[in-house]
PDB file of C-alpha atoms and ligand atoms in Angstrom:
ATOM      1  CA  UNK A1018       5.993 -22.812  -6.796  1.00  0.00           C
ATOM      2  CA  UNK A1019       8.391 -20.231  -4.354  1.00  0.00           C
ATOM      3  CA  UNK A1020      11.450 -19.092  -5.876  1.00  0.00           C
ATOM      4  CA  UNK A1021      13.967 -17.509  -4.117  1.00  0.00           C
ATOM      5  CA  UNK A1022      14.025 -13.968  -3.969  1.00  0.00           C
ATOM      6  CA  UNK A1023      15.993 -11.374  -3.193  1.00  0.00           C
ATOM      7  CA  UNK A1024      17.662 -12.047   0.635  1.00  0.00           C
ATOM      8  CA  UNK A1025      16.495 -15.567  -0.449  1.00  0.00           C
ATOM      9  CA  UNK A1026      13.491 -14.645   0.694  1.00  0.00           C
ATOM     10  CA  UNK A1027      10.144 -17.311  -0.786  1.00  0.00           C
ATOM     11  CA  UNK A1028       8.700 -15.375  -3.581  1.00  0.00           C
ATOM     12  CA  UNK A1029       5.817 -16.234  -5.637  1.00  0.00           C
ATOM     13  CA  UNK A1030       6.267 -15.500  -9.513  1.00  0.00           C
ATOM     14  CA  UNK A1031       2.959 -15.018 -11.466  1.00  0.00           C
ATOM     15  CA  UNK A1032       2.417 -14.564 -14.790  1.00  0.00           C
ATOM     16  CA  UNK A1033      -1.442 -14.223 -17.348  1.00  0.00           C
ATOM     17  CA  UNK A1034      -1.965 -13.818 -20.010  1.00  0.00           C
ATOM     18  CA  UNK A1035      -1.904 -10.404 -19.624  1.00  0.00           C
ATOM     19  CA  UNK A1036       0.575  -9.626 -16.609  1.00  0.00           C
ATOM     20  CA  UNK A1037       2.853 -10.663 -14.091  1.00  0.00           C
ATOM     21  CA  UNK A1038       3.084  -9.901 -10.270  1.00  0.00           C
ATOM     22  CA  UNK A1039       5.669 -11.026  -7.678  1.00  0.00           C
ATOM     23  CA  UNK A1040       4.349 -11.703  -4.193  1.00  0.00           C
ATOM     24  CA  UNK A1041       6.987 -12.048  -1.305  1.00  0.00           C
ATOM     25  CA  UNK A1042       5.544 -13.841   1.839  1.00  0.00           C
ATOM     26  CA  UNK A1043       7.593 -11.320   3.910  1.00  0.00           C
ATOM     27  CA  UNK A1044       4.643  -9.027   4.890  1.00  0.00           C
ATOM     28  CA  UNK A1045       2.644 -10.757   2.083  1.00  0.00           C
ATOM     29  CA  UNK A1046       4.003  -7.896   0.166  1.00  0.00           C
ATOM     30  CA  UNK A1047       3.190  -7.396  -3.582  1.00  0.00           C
ATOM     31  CA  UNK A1048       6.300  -6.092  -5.224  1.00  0.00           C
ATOM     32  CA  UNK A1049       5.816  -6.196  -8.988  1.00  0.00           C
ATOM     33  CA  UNK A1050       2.571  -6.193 -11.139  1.00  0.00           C
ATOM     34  CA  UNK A1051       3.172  -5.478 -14.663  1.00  0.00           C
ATOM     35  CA  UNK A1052       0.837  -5.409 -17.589  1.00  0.00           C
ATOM     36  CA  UNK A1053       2.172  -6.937 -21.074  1.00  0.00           C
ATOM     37  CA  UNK A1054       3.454  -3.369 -23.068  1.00  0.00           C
ATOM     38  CA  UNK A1055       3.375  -1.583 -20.414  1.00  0.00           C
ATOM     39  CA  UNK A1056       6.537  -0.108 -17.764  1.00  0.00           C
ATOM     40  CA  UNK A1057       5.487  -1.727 -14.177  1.00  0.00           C
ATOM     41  CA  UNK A1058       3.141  -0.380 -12.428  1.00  0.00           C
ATOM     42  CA  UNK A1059       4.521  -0.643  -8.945  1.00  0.00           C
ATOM     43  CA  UNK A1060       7.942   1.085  -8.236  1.00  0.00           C
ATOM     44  CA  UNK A1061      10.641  -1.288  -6.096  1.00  0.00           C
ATOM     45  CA  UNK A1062      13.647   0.698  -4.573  1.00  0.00           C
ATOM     46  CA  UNK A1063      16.899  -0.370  -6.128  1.00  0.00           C
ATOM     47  CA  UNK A1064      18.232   0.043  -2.301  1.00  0.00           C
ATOM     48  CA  UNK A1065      15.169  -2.138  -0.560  1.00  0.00           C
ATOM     49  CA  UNK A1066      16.569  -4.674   2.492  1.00  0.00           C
ATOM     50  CA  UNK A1067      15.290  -8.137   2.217  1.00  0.00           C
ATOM     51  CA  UNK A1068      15.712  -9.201   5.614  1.00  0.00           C
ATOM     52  CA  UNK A1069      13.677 -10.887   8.663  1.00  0.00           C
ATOM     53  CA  UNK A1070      12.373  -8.047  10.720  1.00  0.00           C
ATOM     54  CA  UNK A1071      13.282  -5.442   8.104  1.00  0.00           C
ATOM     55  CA  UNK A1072      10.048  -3.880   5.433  1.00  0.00           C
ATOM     56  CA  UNK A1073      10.619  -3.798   1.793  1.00  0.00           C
ATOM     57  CA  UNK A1074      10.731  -0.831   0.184  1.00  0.00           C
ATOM     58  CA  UNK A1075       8.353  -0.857  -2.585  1.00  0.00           C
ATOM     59  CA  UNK A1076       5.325  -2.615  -3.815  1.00  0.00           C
ATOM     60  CA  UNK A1077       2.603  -2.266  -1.284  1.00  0.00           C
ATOM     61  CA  UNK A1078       3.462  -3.061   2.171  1.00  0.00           C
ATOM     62  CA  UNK A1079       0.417  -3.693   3.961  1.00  0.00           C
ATOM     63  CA  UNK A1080       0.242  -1.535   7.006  1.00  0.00           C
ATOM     64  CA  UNK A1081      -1.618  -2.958  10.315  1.00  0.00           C
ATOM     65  CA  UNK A1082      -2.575  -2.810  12.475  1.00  0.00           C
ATOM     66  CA  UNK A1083      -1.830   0.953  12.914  1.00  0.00           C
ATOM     67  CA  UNK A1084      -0.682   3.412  10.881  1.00  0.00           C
ATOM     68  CA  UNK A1085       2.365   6.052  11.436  1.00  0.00           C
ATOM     69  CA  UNK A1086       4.595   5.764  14.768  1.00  0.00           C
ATOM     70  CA  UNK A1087       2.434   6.204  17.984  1.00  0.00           C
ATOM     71  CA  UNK A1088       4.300   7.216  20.724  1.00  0.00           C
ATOM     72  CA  UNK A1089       3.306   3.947  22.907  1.00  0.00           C
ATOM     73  CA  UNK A1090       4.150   1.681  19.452  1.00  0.00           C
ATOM     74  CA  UNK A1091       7.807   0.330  19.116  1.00  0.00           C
ATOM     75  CA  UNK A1092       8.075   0.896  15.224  1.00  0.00           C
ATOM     76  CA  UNK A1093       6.562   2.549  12.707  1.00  0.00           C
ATOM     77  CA  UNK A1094       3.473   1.416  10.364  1.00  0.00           C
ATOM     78  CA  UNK A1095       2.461  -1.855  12.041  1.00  0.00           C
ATOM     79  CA  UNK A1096       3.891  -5.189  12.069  1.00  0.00           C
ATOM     80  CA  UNK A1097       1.782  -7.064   9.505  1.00  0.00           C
ATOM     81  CA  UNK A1098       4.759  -5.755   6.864  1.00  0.00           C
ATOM     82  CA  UNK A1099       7.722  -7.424   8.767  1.00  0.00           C
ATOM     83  CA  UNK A1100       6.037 -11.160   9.247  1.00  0.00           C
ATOM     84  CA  UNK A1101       6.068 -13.842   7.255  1.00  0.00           C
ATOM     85  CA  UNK A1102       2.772 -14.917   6.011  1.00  0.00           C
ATOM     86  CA  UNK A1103       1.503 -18.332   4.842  1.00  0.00           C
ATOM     87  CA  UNK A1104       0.246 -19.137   0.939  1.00  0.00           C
ATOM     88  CA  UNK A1105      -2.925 -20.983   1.859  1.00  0.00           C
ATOM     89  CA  UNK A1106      -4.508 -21.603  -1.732  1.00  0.00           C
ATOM     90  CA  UNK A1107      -3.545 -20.791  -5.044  1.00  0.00           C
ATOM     91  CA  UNK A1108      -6.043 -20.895  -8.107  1.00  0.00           C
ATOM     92  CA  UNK A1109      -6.054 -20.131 -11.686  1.00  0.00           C
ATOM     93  CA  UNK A1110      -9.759 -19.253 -13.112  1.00  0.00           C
ATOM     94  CA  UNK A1111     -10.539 -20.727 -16.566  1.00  0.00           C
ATOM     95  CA  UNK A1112     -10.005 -17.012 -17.888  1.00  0.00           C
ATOM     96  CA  UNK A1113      -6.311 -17.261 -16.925  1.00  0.00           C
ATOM     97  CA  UNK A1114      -6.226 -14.792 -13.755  1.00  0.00           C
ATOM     98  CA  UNK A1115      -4.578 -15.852 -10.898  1.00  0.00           C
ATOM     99  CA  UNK A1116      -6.011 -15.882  -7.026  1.00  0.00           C
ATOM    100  CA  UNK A1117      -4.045 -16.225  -4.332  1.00  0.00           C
ATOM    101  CA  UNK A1118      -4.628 -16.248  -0.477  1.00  0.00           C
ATOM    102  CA  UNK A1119      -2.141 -15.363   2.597  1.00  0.00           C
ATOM    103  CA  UNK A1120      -2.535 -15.160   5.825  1.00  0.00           C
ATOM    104  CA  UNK A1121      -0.745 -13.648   8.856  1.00  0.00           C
ATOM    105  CA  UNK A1122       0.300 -15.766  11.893  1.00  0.00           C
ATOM    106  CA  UNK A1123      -2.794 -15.282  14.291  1.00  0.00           C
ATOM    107  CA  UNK A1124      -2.936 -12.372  16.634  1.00  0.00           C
ATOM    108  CA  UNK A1125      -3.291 -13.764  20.195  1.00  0.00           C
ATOM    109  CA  UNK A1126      -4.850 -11.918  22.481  1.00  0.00           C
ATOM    110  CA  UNK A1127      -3.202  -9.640  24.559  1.00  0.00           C
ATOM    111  CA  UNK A1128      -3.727  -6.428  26.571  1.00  0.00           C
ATOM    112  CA  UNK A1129      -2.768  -4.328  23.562  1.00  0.00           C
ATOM    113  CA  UNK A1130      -5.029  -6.374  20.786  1.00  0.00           C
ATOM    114  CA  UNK A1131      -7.886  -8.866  20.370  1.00  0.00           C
ATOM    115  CA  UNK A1132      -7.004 -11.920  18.885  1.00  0.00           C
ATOM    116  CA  UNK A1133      -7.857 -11.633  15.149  1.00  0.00           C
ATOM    117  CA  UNK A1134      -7.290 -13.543  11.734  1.00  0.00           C
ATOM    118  CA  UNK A1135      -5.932 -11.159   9.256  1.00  0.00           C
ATOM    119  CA  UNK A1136      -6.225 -12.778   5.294  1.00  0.00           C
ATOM    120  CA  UNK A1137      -4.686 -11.116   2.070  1.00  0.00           C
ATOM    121  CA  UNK A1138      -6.485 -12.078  -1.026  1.00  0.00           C
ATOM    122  CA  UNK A1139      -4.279 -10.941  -4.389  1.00  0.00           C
ATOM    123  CA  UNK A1140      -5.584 -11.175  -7.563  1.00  0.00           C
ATOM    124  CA  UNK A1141      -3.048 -10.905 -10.972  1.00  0.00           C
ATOM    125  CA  UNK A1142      -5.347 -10.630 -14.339  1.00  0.00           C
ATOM    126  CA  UNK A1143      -5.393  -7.774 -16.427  1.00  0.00           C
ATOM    127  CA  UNK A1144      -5.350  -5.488 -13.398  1.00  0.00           C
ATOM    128  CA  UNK A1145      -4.327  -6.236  -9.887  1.00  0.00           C
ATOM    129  CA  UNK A1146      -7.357  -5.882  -6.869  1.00  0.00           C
ATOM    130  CA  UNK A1147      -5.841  -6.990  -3.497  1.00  0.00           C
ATOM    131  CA  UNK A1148      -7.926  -7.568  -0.272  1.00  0.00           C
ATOM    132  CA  UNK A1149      -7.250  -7.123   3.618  1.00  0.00           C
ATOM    133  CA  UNK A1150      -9.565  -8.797   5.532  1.00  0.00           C
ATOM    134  CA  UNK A1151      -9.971  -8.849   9.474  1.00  0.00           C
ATOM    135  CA  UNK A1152     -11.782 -10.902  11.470  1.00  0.00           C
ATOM    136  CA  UNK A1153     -12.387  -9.932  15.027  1.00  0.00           C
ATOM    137  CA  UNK A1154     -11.928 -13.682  17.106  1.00  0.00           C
ATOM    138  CA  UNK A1155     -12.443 -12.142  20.411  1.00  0.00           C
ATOM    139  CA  UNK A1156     -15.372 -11.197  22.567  1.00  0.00           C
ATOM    140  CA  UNK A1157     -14.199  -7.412  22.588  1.00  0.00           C
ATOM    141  CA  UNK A1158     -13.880  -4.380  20.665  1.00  0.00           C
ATOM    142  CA  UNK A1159     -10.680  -4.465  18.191  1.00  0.00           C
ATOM    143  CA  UNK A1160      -9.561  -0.662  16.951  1.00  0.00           C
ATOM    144  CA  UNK A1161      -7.015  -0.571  14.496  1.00  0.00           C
ATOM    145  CA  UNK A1162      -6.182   1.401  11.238  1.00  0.00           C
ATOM    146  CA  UNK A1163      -4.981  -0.427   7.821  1.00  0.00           C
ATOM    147  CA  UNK A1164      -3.220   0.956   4.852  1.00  0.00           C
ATOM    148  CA  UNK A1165      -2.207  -0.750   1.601  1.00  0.00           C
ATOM    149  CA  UNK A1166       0.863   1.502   0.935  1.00  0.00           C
ATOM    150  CA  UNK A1167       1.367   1.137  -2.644  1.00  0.00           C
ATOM    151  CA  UNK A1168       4.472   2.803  -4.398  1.00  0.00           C
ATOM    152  CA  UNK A1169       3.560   3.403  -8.028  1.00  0.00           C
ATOM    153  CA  UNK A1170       6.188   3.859 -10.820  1.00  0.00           C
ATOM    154  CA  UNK A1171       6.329   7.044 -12.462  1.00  0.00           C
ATOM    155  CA  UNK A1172       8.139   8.413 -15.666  1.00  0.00           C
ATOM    156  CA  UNK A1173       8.962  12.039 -13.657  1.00  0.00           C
ATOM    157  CA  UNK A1174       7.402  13.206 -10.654  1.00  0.00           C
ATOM    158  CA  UNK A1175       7.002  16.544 -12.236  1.00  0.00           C
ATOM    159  CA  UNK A1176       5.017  15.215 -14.913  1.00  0.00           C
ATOM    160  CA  UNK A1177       2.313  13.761 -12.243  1.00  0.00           C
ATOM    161  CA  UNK A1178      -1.049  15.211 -11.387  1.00  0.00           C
ATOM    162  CA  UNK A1179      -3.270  13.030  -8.643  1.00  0.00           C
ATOM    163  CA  UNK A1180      -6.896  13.640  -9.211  1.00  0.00           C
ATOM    164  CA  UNK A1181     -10.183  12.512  -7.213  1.00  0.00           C
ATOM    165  CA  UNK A1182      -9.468  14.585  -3.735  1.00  0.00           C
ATOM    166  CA  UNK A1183     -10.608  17.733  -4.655  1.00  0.00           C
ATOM    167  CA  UNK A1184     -12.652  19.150  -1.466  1.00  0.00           C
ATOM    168  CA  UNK A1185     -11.083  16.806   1.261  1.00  0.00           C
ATOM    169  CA  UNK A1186     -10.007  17.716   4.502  1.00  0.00           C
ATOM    170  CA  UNK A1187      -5.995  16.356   4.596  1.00  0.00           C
ATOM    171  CA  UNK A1188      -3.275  16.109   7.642  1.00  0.00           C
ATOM    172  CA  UNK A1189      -0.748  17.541   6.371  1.00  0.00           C
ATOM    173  CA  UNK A1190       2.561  15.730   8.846  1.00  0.00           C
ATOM    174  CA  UNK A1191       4.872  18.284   6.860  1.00  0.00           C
ATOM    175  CA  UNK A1192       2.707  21.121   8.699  1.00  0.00           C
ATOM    176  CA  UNK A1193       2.912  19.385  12.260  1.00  0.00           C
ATOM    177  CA  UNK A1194      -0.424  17.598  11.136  1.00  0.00           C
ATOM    178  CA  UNK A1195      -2.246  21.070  10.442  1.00  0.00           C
ATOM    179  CA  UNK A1196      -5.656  19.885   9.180  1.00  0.00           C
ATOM    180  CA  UNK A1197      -6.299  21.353   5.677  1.00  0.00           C
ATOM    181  CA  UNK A1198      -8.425  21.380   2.920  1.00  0.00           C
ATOM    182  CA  UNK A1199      -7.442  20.273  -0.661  1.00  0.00           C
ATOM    183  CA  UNK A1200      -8.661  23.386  -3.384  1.00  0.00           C
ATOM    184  CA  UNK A1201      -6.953  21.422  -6.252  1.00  0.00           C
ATOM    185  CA  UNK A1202      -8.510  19.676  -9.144  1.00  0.00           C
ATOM    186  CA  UNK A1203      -5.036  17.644  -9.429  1.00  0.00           C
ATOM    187  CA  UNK A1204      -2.787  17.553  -7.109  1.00  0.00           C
ATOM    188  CA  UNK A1205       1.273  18.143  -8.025  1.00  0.00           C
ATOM    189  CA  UNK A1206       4.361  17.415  -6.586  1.00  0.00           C
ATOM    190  CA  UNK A1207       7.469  19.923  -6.483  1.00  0.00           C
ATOM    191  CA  UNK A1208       8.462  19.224  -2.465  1.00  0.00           C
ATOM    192  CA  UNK A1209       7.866  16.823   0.159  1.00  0.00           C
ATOM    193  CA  UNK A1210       4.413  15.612   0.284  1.00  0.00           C
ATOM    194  CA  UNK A1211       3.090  13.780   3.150  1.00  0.00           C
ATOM    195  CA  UNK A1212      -0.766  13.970   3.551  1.00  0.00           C
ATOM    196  CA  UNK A1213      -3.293  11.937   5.135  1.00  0.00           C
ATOM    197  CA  UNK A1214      -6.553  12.827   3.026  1.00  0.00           C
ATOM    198  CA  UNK A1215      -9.995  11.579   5.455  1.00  0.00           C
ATOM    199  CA  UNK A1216     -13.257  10.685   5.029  1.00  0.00           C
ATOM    200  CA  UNK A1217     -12.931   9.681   1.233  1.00  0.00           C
ATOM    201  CA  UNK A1218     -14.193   6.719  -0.486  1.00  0.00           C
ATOM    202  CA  UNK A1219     -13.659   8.092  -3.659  1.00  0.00           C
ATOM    203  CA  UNK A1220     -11.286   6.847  -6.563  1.00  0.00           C
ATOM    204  CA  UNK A1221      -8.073   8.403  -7.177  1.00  0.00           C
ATOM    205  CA  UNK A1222      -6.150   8.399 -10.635  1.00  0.00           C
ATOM    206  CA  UNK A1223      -2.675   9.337 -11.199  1.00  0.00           C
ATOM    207  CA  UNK A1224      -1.879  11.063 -14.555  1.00  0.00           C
ATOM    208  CA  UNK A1225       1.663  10.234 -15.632  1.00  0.00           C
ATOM    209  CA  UNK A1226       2.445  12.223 -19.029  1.00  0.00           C
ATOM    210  CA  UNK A1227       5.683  11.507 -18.856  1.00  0.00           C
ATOM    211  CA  UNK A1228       5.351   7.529 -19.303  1.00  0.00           C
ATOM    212  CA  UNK A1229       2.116   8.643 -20.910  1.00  0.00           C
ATOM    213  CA  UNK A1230      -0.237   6.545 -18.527  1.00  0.00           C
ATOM    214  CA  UNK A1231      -3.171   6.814 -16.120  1.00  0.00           C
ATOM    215  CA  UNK A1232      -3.540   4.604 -13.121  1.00  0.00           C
ATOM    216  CA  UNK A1233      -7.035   4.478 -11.320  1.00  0.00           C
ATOM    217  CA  UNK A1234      -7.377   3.181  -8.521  1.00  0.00           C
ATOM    218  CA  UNK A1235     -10.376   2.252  -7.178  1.00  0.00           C
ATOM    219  CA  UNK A1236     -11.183   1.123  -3.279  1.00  0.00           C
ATOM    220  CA  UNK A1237     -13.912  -0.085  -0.875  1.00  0.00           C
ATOM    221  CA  UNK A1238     -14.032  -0.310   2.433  1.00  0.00           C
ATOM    222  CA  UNK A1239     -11.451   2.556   2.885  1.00  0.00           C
ATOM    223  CA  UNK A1240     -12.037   5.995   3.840  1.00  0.00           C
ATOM    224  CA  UNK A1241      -8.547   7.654   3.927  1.00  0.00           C
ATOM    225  CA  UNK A1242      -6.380   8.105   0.805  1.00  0.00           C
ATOM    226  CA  UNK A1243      -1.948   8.781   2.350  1.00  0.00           C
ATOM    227  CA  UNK A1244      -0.718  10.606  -0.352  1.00  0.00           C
ATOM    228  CA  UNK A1245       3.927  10.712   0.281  1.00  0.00           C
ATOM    229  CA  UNK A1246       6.382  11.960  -1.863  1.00  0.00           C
ATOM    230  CA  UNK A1247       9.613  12.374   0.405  1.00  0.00           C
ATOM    231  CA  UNK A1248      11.766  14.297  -2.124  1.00  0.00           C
ATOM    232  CA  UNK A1249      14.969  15.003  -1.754  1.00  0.00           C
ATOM    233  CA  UNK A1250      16.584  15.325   1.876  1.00  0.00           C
ATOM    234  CA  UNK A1251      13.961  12.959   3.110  1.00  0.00           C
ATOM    235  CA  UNK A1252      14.815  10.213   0.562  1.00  0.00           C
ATOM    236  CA  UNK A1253      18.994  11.018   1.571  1.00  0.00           C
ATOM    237  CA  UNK A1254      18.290  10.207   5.030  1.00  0.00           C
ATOM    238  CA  UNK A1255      16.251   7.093   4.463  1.00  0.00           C
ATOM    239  CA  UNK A1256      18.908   4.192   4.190  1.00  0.00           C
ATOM    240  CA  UNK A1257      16.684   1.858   1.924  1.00  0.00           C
ATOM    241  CA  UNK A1258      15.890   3.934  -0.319  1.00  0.00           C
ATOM    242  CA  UNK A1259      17.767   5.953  -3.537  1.00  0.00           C
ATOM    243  CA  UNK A1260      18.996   9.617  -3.500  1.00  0.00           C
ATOM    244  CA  UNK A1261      17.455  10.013  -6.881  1.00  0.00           C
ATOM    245  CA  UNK A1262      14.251   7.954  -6.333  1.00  0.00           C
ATOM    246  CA  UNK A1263      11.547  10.104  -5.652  1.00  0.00           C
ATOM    247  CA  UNK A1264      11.985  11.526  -9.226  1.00  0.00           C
ATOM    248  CA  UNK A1265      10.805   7.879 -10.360  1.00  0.00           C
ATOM    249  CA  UNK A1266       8.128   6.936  -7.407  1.00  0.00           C
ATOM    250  CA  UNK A1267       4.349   8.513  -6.031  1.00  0.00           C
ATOM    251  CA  UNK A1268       2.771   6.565  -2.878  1.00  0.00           C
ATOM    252  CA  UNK A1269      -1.030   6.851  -3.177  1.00  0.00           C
ATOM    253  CA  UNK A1270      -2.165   4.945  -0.033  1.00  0.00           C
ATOM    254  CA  UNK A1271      -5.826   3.295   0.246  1.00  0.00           C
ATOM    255  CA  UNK A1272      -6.964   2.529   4.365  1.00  0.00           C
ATOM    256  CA  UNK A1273      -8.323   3.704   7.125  1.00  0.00           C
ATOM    257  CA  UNK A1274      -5.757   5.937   9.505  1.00  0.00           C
ATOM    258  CA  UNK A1275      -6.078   8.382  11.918  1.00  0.00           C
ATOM    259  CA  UNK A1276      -9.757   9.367  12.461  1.00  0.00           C
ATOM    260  CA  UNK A1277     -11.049   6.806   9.883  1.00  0.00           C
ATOM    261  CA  UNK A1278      -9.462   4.077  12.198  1.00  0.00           C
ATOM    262  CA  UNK A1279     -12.471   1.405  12.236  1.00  0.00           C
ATOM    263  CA  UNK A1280     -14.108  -0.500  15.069  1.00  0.00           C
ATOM    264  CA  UNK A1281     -14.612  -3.841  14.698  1.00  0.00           C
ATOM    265  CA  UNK A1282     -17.486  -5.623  17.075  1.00  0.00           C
ATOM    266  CA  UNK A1283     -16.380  -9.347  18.190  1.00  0.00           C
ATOM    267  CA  UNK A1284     -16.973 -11.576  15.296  1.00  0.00           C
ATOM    268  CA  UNK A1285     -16.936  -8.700  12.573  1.00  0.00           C
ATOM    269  CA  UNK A1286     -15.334  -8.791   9.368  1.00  0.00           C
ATOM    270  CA  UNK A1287     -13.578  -5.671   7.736  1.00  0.00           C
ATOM    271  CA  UNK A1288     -12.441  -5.565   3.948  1.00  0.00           C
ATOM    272  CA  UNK A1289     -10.356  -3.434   2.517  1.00  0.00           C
ATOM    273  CA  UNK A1290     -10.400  -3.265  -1.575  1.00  0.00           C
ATOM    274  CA  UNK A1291      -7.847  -1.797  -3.529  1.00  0.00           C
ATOM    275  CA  UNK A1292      -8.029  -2.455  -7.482  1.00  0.00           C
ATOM    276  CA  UNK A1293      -5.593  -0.975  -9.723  1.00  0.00           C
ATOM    277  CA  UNK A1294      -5.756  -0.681 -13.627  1.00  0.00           C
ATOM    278  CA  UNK A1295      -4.077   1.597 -15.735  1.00  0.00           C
ATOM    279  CA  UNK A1296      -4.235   2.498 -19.354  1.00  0.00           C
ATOM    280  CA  UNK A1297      -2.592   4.552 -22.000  1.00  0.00           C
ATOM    281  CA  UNK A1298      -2.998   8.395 -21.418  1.00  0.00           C
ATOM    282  CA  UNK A1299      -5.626   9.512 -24.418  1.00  0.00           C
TER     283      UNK A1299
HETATM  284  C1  LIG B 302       3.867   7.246   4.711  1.00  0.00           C
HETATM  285  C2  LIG B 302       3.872   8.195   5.876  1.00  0.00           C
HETATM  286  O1  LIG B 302       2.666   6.557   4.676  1.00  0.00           O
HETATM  287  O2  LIG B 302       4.926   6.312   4.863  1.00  0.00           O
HETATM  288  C3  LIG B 302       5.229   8.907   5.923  1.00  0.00           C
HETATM  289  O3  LIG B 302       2.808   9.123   5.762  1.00  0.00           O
HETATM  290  C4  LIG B 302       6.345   7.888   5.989  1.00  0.00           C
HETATM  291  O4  LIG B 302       5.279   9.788   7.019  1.00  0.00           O
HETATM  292  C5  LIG B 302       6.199   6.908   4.829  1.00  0.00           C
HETATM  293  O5  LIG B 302       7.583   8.557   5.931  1.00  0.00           O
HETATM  294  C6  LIG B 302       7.251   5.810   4.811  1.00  0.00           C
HETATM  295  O6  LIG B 302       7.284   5.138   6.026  1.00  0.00           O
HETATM  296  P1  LIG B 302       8.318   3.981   6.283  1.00  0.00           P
HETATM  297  O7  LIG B 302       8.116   3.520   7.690  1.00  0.00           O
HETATM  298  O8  LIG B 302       8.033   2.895   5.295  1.00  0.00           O
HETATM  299  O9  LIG B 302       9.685   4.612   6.051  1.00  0.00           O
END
């Protein structure tokens, strides 16, 4: 069932009748979903590490549970993305798509977080919906954010316009987190872009003329939509990642960060949705 990746690290291969998907049990991290005809849909860095303690570059690292690099937090984004989860079932419908559930090594409790029991639910058919799901084990309050940080494959950045966030309030972390509001109908991308859009359930689509192509990307339970592009001297100083890259690569994040952080009572359940489909531009 595991093959072994790259790093030989365990790797599930799935393939439908109508895509395949690669899921690496290092930070139960999706890192290829790919429709028959179609280019992939998620982008992979040609310079990702593989390694124990180390995230992959690419895909959609799921990011808990907090988002960004507080100062009292030893790393950036989380740790859900640098653990290795365990494959607890596997099923194929009659239809042909394939379900598959992870799940992180419990939380225990400790001063900084409540124990919790953190699941992944993937499903590869014609379109790829992924689920985070949190329950809340202890008898206190658990705050946390959650992000699924999904890298999408594009033809040419410059041929990209994001629409669906027209009207939102945004962080903007190249602006020292200077709150803003978006005025555009579709957002493009000709310098860094690093932007934490809030209080948004809506769906986002990515227009791609270039590989002719529209993603949509549909959520629930998320009210913050990351958009990041780090262009060119942010990509040179990131070792993982290609000089040339961000030419080929958007990140349109779906979670809950900063103010949309959520609250979970003891014994509460949060989900976070992400489905992604795509189809040929008209
Ligand atoms: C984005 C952040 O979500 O992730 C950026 O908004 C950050 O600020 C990017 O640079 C990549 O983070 P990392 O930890 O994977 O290099």
């Amino acid at each position: 069932m595991f093959l072994n990746g790259r790093g030989d690290l365990p790797m599930l291969e799935i393939t439908t009748p109508w895509s395949s998907a690669e899921i690496y049990l290092h930070g139960a991290q999706v890192t290829h979903f790919k429709k028959n005809g179609e280019p992939p849909l998620l982008f992979l860095s040609q310079c990702s590490r593989f390694a124990a303690g180390q995230p992959i570059r690419g895909g959609i690292p799921i990011i808990f549970p907090w988002f960004g690099k507080p100062t009292d937090k030893p790393n950036q984004h989380g740790f859900a993305r640098i653990q290795d989860w365990d494959l607890r079932e596997l099923a194929v419908t009659p239809d042909g798509s394939v379900s598959v559930r992870l799940q992180m090594a419990e939380c225990a409790d400790s001063s900084e977080y409540p124990s919790c029991a953190v699941d992944y639910l993937v499903t590869v058919s014609a379109t790829l919906t992924v689920e985070l799901v949190v329950l809340n084990k202890s008898a206190r309050e658990f705050v946390f954010e959650n992000c699924l940080h999904t890298y999408f494959t594009v033809g040419d950045i410059g041929a990209v316009s994001i629409t669906g966030l027209k009207g939102v309030d945004y962080l903007d972390q190249t602006k020292a987190f200077a709150r803003q509001i978006e005025s555009n109908d579709a957002i493009r991308i000709a310098s860094e872009v690093d932007r934490a859009y809030l209080g948004t359930p809506r769906t986002v689509e990515i227009q791609d003329a270039s590989l002719r192509r529209t993603i949509r990307i549909e959520k629930q339970g998320s009210a913050s939509t990351v958009v990041w592009n780090p262009w060119i001297a942010k990509s040179k100083a990131m070792p993982d990642f290609g000089d040339d890259e961000y030419q080929q690569m958007v990140c349109v994040e779906t979670g809950n960060v900063d103010s949309d952080r959520l609250t979970l009572k003891p014994g509460a359940v949060s989900r976070l949705n992400m489905k992604l489909a795509s189809a040929p531009l008209p």
